[in-house]
Short mmCIF file of C-alpha atoms and ligand atoms in Angstrom, two decimals:
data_model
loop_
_atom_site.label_atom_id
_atom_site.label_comp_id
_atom_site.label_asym_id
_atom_site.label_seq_id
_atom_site.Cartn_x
_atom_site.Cartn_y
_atom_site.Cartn_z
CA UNK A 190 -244.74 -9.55 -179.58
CA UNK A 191 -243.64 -6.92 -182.59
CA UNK A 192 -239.97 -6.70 -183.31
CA UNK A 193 -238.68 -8.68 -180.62
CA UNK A 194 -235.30 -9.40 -181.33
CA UNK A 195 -232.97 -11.92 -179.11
CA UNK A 196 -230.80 -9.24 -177.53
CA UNK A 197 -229.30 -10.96 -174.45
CA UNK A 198 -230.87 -8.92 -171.23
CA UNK A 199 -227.92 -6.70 -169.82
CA UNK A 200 -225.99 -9.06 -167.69
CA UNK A 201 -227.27 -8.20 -164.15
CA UNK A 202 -225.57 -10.63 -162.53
CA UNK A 203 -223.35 -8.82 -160.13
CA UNK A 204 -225.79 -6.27 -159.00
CA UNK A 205 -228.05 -9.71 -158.30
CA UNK A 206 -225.61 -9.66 -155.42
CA UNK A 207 -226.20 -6.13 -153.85
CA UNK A 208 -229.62 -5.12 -155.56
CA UNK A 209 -230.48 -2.86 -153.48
CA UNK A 210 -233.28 0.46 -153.83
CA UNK A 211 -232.68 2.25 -156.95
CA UNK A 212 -233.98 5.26 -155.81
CA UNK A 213 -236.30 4.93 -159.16
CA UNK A 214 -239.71 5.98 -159.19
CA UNK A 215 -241.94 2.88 -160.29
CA UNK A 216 -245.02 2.89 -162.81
CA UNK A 217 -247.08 -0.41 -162.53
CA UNK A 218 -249.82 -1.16 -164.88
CA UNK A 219 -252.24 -3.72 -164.34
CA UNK A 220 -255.59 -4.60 -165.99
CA UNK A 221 -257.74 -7.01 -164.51
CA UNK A 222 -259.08 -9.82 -167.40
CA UNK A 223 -261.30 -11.78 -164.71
CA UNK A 224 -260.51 -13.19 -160.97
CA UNK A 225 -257.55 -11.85 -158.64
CA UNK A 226 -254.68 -12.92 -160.12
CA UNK A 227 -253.72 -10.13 -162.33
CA UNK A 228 -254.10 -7.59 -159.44
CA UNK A 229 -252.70 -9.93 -156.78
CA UNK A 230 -249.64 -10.41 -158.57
CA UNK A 231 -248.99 -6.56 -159.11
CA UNK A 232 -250.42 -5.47 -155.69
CA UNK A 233 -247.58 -8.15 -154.12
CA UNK A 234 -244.89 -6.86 -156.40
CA UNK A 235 -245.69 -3.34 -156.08
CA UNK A 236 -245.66 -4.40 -152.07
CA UNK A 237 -242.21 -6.23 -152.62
CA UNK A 238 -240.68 -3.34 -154.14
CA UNK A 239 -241.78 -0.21 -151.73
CA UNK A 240 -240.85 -2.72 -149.17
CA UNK A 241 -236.90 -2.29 -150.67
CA UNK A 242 -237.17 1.45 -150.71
CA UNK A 243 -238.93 1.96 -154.07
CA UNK A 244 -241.20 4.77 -154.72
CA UNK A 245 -244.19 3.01 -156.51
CA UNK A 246 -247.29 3.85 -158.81
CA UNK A 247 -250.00 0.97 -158.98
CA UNK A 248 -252.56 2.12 -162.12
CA UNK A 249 -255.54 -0.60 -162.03
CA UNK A 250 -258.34 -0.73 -164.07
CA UNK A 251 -260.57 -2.50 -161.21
CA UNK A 252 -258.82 -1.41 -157.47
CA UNK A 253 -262.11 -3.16 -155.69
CA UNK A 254 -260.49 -6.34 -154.42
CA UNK A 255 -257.71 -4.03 -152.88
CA UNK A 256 -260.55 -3.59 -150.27
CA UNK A 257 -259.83 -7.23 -148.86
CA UNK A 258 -256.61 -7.80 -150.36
CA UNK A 259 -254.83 -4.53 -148.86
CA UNK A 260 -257.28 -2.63 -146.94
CA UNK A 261 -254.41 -0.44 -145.15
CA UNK A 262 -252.24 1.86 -146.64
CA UNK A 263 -248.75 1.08 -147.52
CA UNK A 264 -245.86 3.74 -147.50
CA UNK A 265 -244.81 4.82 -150.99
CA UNK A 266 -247.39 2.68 -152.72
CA UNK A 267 -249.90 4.80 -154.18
CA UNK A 268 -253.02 2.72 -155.73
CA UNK A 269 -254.62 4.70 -158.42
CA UNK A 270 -257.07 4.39 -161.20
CA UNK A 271 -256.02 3.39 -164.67
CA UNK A 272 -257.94 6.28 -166.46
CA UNK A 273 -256.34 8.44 -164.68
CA UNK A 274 -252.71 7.61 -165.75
CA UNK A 275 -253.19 9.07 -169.40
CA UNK A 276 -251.57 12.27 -168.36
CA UNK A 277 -249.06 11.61 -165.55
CA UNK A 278 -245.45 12.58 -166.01
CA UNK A 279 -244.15 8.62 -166.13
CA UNK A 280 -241.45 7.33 -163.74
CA UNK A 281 -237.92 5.89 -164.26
CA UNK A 282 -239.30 2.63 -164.56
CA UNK A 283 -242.26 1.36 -166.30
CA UNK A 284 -244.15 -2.26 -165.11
CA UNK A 285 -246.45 -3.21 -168.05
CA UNK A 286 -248.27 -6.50 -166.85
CA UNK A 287 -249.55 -9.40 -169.05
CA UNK A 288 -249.47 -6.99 -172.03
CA UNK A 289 -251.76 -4.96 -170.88
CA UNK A 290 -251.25 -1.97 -173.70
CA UNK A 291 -249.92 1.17 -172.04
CA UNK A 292 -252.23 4.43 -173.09
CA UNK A 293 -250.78 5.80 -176.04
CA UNK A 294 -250.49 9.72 -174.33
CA UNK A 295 -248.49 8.05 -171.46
CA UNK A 296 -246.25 6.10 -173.75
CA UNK A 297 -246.16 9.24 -175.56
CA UNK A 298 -244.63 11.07 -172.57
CA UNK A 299 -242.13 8.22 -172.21
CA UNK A 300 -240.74 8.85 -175.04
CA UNK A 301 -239.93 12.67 -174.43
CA UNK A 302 -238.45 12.08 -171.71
CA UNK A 303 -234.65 13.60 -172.09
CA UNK A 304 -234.09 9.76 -169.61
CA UNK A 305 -235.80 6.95 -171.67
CA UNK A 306 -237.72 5.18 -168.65
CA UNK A 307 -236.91 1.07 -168.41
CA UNK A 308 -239.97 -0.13 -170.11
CA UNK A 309 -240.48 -4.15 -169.46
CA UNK A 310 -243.03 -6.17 -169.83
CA UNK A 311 -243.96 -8.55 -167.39
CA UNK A 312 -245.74 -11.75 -168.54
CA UNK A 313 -247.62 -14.80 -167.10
CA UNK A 314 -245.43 -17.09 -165.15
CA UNK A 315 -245.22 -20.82 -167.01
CA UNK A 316 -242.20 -23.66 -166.24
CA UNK A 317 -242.25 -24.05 -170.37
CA UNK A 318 -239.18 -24.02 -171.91
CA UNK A 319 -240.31 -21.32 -173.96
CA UNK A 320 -239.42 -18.98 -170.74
CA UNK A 321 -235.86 -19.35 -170.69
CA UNK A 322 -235.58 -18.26 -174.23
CA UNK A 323 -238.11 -15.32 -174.28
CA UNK A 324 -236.98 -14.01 -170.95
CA UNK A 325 -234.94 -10.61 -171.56
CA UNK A 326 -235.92 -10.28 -175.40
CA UNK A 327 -236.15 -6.66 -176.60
CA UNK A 328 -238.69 -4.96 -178.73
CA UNK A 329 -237.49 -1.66 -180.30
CA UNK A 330 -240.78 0.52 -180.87
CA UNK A 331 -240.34 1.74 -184.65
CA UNK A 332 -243.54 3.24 -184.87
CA UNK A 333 -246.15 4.56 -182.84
CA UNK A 334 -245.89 6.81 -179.36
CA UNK A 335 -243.17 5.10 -178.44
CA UNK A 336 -241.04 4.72 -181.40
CA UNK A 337 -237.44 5.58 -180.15
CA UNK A 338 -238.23 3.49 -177.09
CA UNK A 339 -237.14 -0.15 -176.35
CA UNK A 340 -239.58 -2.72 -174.84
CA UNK A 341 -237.95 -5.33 -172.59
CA UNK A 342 -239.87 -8.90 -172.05
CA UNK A 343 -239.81 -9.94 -168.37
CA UNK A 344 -240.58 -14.21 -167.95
CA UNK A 345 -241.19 -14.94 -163.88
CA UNK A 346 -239.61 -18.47 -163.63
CA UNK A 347 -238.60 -21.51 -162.03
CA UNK A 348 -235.30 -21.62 -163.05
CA UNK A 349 -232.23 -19.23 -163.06
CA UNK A 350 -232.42 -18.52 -166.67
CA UNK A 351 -235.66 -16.79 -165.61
CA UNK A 352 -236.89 -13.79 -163.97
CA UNK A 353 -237.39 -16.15 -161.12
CA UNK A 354 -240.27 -15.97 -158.62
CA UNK A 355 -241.94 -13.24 -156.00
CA UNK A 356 -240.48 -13.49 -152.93
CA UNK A 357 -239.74 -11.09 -150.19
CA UNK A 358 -237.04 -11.20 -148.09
CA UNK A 359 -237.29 -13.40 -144.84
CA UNK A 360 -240.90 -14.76 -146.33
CA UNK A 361 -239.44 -18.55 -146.30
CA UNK A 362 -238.29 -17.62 -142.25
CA UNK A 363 -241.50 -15.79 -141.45
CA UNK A 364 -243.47 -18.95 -142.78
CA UNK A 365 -241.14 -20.82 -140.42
CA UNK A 366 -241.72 -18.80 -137.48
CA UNK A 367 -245.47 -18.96 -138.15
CA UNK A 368 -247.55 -20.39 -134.53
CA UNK A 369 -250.40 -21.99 -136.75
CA UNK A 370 -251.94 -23.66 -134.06
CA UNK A 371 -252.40 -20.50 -132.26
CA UNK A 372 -253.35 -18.31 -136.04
CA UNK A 373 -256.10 -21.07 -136.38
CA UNK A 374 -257.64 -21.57 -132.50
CA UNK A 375 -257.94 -17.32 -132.77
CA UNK A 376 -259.99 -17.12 -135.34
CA UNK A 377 -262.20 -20.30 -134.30
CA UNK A 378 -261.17 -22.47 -137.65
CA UNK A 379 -258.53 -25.11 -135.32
CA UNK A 380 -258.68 -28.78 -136.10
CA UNK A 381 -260.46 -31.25 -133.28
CA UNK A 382 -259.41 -34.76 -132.54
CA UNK A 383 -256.32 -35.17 -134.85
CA UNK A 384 -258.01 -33.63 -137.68
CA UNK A 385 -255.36 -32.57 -140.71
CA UNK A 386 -255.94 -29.23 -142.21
CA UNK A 387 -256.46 -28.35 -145.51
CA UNK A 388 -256.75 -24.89 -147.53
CA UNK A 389 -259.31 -25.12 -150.96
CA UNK A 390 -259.27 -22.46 -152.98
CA UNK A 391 -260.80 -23.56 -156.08
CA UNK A 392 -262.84 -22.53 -159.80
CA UNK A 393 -266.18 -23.81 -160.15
CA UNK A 394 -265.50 -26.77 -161.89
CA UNK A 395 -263.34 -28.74 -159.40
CA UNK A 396 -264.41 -31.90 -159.28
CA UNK A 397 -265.24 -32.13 -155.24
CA UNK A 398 -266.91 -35.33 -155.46
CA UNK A 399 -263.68 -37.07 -156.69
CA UNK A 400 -261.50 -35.63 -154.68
CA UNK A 401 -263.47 -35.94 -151.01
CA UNK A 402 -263.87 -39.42 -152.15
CA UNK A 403 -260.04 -39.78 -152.44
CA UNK A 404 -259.45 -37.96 -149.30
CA UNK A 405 -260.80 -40.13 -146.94
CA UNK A 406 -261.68 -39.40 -143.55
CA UNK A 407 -260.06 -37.09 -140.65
CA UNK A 408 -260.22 -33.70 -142.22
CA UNK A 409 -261.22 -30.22 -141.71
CA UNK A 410 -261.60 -28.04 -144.97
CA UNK A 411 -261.09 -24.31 -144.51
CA UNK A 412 -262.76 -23.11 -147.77
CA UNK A 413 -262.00 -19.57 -149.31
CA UNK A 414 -264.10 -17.38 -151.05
CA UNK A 415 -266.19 -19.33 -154.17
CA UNK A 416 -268.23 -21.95 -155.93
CA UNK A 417 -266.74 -24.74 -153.74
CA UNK A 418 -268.09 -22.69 -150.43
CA UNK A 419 -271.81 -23.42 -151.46
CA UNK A 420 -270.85 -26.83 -153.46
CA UNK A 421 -268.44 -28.67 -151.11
CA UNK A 422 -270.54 -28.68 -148.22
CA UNK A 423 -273.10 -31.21 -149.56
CA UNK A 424 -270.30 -33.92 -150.58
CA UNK A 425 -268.70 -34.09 -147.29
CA UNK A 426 -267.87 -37.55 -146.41
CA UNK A 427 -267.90 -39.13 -143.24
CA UNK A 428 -265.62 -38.04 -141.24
CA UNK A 429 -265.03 -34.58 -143.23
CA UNK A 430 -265.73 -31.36 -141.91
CA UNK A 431 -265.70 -27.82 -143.50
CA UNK A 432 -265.76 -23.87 -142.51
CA UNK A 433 -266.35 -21.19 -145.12
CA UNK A 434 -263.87 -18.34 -144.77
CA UNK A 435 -264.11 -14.86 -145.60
CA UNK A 436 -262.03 -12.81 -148.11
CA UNK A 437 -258.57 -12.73 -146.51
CA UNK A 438 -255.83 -9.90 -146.79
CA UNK A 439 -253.15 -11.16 -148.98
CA UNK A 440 -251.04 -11.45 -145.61
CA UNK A 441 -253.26 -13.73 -144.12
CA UNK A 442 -254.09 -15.93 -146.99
CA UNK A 443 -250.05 -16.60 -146.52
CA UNK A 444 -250.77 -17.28 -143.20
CA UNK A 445 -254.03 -19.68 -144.14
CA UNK A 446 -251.10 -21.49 -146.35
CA UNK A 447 -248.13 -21.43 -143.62
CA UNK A 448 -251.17 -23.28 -140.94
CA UNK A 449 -252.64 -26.01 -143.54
CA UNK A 450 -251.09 -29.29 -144.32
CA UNK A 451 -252.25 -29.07 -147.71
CA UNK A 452 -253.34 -26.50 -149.82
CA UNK A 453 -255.34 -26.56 -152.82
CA UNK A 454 -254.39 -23.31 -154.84
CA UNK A 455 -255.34 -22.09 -158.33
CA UNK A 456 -254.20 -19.48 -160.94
CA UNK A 457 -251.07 -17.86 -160.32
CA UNK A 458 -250.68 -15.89 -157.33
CA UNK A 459 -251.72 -18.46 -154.60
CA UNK A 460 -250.08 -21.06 -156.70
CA UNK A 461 -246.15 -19.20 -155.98
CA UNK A 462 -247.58 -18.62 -152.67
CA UNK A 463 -248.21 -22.66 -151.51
CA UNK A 464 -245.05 -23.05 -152.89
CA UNK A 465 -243.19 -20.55 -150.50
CA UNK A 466 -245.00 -22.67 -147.31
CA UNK A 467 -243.44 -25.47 -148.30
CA UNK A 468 -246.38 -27.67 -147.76
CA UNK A 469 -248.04 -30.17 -150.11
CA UNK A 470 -249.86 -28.13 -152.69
CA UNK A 471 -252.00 -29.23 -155.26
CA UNK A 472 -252.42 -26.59 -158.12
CA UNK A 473 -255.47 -26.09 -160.05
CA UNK A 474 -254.48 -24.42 -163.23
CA UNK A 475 -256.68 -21.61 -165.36
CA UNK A 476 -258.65 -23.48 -167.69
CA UNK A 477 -257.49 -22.00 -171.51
CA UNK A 478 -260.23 -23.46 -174.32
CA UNK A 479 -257.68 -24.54 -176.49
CA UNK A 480 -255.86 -26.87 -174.18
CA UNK A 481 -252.80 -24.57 -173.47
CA UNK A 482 -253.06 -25.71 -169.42
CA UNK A 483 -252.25 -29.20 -169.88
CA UNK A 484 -249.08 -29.07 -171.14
CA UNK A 485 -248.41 -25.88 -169.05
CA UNK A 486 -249.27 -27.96 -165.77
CA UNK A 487 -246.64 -31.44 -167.11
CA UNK A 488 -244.14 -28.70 -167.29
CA UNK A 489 -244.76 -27.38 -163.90
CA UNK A 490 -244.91 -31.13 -162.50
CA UNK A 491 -241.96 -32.40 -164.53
CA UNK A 492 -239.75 -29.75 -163.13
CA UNK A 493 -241.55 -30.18 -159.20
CA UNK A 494 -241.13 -33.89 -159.21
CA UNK A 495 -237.52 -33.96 -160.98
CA UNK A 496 -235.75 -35.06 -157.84
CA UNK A 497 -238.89 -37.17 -156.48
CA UNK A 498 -238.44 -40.78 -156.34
CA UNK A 499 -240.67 -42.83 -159.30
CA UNK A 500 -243.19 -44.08 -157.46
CA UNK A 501 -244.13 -40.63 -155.37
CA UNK A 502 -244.01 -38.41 -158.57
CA UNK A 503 -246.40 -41.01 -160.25
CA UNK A 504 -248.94 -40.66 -157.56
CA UNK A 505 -248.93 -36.87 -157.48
CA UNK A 506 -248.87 -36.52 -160.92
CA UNK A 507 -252.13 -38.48 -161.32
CA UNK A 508 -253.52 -36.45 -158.57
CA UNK A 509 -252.49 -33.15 -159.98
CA UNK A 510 -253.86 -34.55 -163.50
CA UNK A 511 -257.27 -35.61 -161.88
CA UNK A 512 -257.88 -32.05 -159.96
CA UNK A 513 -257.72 -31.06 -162.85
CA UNK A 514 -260.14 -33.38 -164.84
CA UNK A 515 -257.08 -34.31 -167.34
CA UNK A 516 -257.71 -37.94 -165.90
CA UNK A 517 -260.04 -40.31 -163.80
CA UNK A 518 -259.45 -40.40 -160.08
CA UNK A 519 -257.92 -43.71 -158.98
CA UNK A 520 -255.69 -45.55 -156.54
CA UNK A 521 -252.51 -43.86 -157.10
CA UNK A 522 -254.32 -40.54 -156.99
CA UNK A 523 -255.81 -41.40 -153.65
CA UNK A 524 -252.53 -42.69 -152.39
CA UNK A 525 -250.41 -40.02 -152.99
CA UNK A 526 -253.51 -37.82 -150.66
CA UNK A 527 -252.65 -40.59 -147.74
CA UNK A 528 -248.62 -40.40 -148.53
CA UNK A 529 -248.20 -36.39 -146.25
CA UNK A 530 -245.29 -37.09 -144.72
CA UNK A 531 -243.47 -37.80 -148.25
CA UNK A 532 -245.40 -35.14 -150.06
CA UNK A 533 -244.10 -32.33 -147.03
CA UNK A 534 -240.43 -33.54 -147.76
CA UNK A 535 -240.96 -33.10 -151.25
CA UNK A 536 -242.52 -29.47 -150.79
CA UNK A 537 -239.50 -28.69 -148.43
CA UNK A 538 -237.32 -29.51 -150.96
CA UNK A 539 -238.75 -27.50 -153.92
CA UNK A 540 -238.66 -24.77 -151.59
CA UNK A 541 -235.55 -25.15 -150.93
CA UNK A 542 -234.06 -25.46 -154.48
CA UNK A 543 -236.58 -22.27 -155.58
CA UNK A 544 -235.20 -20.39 -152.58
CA UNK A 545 -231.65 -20.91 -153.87
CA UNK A 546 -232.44 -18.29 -157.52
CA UNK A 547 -233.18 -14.71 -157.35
CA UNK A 548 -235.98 -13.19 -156.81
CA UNK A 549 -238.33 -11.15 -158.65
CA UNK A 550 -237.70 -8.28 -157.68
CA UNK A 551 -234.36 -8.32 -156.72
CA UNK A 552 -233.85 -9.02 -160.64
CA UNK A 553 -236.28 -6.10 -161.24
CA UNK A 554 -234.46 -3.88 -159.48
CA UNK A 555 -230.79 -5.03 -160.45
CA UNK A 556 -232.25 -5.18 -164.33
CA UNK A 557 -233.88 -1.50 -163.99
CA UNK A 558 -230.77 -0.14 -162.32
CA UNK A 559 -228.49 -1.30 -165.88
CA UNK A 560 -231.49 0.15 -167.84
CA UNK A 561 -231.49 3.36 -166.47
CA UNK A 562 -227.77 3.78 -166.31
CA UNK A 563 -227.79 3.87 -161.96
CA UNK A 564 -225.01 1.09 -162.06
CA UNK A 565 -222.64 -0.16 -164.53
O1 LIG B 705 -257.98 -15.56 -158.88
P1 LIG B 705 -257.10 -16.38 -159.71
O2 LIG B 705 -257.70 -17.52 -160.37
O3 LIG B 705 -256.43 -15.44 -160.75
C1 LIG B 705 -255.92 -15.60 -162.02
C2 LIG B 705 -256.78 -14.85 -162.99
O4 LIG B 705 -257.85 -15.66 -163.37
C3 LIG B 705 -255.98 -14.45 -164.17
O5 LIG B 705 -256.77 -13.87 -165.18
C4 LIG B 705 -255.23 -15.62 -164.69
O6 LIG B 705 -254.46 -15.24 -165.75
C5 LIG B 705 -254.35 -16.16 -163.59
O7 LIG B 705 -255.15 -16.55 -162.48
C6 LIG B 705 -253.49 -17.29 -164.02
O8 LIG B 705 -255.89 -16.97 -158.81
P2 LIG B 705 -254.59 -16.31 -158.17
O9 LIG B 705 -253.59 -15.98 -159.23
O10 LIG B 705 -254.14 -17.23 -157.13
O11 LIG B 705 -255.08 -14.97 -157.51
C7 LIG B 705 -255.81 -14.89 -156.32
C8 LIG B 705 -255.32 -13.74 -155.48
O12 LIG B 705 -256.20 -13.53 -154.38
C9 LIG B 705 -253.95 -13.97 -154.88
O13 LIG B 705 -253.20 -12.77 -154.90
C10 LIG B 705 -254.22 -14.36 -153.44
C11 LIG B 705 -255.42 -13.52 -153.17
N1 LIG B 705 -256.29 -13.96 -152.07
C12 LIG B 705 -256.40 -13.16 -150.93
O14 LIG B 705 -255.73 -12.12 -150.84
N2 LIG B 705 -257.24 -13.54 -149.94
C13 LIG B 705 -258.00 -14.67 -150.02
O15 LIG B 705 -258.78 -14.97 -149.09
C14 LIG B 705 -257.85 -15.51 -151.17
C15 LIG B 705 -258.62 -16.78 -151.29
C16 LIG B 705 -257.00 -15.11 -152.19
#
């Protein structure tokens, strides 16, 4: 990050109250570095905001897995390709995801515009400490295209002192609402005989054997798109049972997560989304070579388990460690899969105290609002 300099993030605090549509016009960059997450974060937030009134651009680099994801139309959300965006006339507000380097003509145009547009940049979502103090830092541009222009750092959070979390209105209630029995028996993937469901989305190296083995018997395994569709099947245990799914649009894969009573989610995206279903989730984090996930997963669980008592936030930390391969498989791993009923209670309450802070994109739209001098 060049220049960055703590300048506190204009206090949006009021406007948190009544953020409402800015009437802004909305430029979203996004370029995909490998998997879904990168475009299933912005494809959800560009969703979020047209679905408050925004007028949004979506520039991707890679628009393919909008195919599955999003294969309707959405009003005022245009998808378009990144080379394109060189030469458009930017918006009031400019989305840079994960650092993804604006082109230079584009920046360019930014700066000549007689209305500076909000430039932020919106980074990876981690429950480090770190967030809380980077969140809102600015980065005057002295040199380059967009020298003249200020650069504001945007941290998605778990805590208030964050950007906070994705999260449409009424998603917590629509979850709630949600008939999975009747979702699952329509498209033929319904448990028999007091089977528990479970949701596996997974990377290639999840260690399946370890985990069926702690499992135990009674389950159905609805298993998206990936390695562990062609891998899983040959572990099953007795009494195990599994369906491959197809690729999902985003809005069903919430509904996959609102019908299961556990999911196994990965990355970024799906990993927010478990957590809005408020159902026991166990998160498989992006593997970084030089260790970075380990201590960015303890952060996520010391802050999940907080109000957990001992012996439960033992068990599903050794579980979350051992998905993970950051430690053997044993009996309190295994025991927190049989404890459900405590796990759910715990995942209702995290919900609960994550549905309390603003959202994304309510602080989006309250922060670009101050930025581009629509409120005071
Ligand atoms: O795919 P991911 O592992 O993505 C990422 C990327 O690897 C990225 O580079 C990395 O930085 C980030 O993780 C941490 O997992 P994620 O984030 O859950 O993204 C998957 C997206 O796919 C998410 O938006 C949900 C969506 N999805 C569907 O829409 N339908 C489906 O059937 C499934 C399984 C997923």
């Amino acid at each position: 990050m060049a220049d960055a300099t703590p300048t506190p993030l204009p206090d949006t605090r009021p406007a948190l109250r009544t953020a409402a549509k800015t009437g802004a016009t909305w430029d979203l960059f996004c370029r995909v570095i490998d998997n879904y997450g990168d475009i299933g974060v912005c494809l959800r937030l560009a969703r979020d905001l047209v679905g408050r009134g925004e007028q949004v651009r979506l520039w991707c680099d890679d628009l393919g897995p909008l195919a599955w994801m999003q294969p309707t139309p959405v009003e005022r959300l245009a998808c378009l390709p990144w080379p394109g965006s060189e030469h458009a006339e930017p918006g009031d507000v400019v989305i840079e995801t994960f650092g993804c380097e604006l082109p230079a003509p584009f920046v360019a145009a930014m700066a000549a515009r007689a209305v500076k547009p909000a430039w932020i940049n919106l980074e990876y979502l981690s429950a480090e400490s770190y967030v809380e103090r980077s969140h809102g830092l600015k980065s005057p541009q002295f040199s380059g295209p967009g020298a003249g222009l200020d650069k504001w750092f945007f941290y998605p959070g778990f805590t208030a002192r964050t950007g906070g979390l994705l999260r449409e209105p009424l998603l917590v209630d629509a979850s709630d609402r949600h008939d999975a029995p009747r979702w699952l028996a329509e498209r033929g993937w319904a448990p028999a005989g007091g089977e528990r469901v479970l949701s596996l989305f997974a990377y290639p190296h999840a260690p399946l054997a370890g985990f069926l083995d702690a499992l135990g018997a009674g389950w159905l395994l609805l298993l998206c798109p990936g390695a562990p569709q062609t891998e899983l099947p040959p572990l099953l245990r007795a009494g195990q049972r599994a369906i491959a799914l197809p690729p999902l649009t985003q809005a069903d894969y919430d509904r996959l997560l609102w019908s299961c009573d556990l999911n196994l989610v990965r990355g970024e995206d799906s990993f927010v989304r478990a957590q809005w279903a408020g159902r026991p989730m166990l998160w498989q984090i992006y593997f970084q070579h030089d260790g970075a996930h380990g201590p960015k997963l303890e952060a996520f669980l010391d802050r999940q388990l907080a109000g957990a008592p001992p012996a439960q936030a033992a068990g599903w930390r050794a579980l979350s460690r051992a998905w993970n391969g950051l430690a053997p498989w044993d009996e309190a791993s295994a025991g927190a899969l049989r404890a459900l009923p405590e796990a759910t209670a715990l995942a209702r309450a995290w919900r609960d105290e994550l549905s309390a802070q603003p959202d994304l994109a309510t602080q989006l739209q309250a922060f670009a609002s101050r930025a581009i001098g629509l409120s005071s």
